[in-house]
Coordinates of C-alpha atoms in Angstrom, one line a residue:
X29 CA -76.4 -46.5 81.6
X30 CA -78.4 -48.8 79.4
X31 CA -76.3 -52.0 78.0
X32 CA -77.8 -51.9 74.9
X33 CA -76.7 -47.8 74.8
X34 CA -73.3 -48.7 75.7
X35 CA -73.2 -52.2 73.1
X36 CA -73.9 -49.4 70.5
X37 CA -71.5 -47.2 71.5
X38 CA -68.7 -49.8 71.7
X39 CA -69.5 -50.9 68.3
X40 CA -69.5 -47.7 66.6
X41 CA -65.8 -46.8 68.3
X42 CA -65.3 -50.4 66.9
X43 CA -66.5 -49.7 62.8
X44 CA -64.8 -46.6 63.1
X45 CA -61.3 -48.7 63.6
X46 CA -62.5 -51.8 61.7
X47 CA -61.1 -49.7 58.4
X48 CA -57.4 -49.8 59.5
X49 CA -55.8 -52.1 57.8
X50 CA -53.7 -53.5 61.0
X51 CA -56.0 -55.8 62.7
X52 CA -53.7 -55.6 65.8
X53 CA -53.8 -52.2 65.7
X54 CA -57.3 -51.6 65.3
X55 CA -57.8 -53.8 68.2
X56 CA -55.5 -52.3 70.7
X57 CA -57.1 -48.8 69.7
X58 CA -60.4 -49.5 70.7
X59 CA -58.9 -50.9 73.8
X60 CA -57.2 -47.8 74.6
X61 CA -60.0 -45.2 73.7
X62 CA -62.4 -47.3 75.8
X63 CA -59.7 -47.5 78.8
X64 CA -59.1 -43.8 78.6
X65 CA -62.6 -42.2 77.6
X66 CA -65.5 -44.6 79.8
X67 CA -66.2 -44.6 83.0
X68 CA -65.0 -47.4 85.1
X69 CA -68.4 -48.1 85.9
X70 CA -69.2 -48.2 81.8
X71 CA -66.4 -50.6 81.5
X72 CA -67.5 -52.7 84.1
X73 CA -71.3 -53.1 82.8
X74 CA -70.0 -53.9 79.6
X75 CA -67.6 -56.2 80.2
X76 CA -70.1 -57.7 82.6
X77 CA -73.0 -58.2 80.1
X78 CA -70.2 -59.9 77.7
X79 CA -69.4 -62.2 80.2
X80 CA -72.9 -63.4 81.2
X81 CA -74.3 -62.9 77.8
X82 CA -71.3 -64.5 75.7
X83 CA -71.1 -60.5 74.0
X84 CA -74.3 -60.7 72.6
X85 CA -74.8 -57.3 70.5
X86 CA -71.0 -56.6 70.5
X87 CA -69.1 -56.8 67.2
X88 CA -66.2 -59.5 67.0
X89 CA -63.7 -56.5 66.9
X90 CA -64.6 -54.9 70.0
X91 CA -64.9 -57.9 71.8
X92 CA -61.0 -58.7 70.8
X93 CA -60.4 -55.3 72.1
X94 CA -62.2 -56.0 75.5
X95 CA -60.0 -58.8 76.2
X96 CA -57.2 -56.6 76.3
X97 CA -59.5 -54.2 78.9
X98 CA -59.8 -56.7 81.5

């Protein structure tokens, strides 16, 4: 799949969280709908590109909630 398909899709499971008002929360959700509804492979490329490219593209949310991923 296309980085820049799945950088879009993170970020859109990420605005959809950003309006809870428990940062913590919010975090750990998008962690838990992208460990339970992606591929492996998807969470690999993504958490690839975020490590070569600094998580260029990827909101500051999501890339809280990718920490918790790896």
């Amino acid at each position: 799949m296309k980085i820049d398909n799945l950088i879009r899709m993170a970020n859109r499971i990420g605005a959809f969280f950003e309006a809870m008002p428990d940062r913590p929360q919010a975090i750990a959700d998008i962690a838990l709908h992208i460990q339970r509804f992606w591929e492996p492979r998807m969470r690999r490329q993504l958490l690839a590109h975020v490590e070569e490219h600094e998580g260029a593209g990827v909101e500051p949310l999501v890339l809280d909630a990718l920490k918790q991923v790896r």
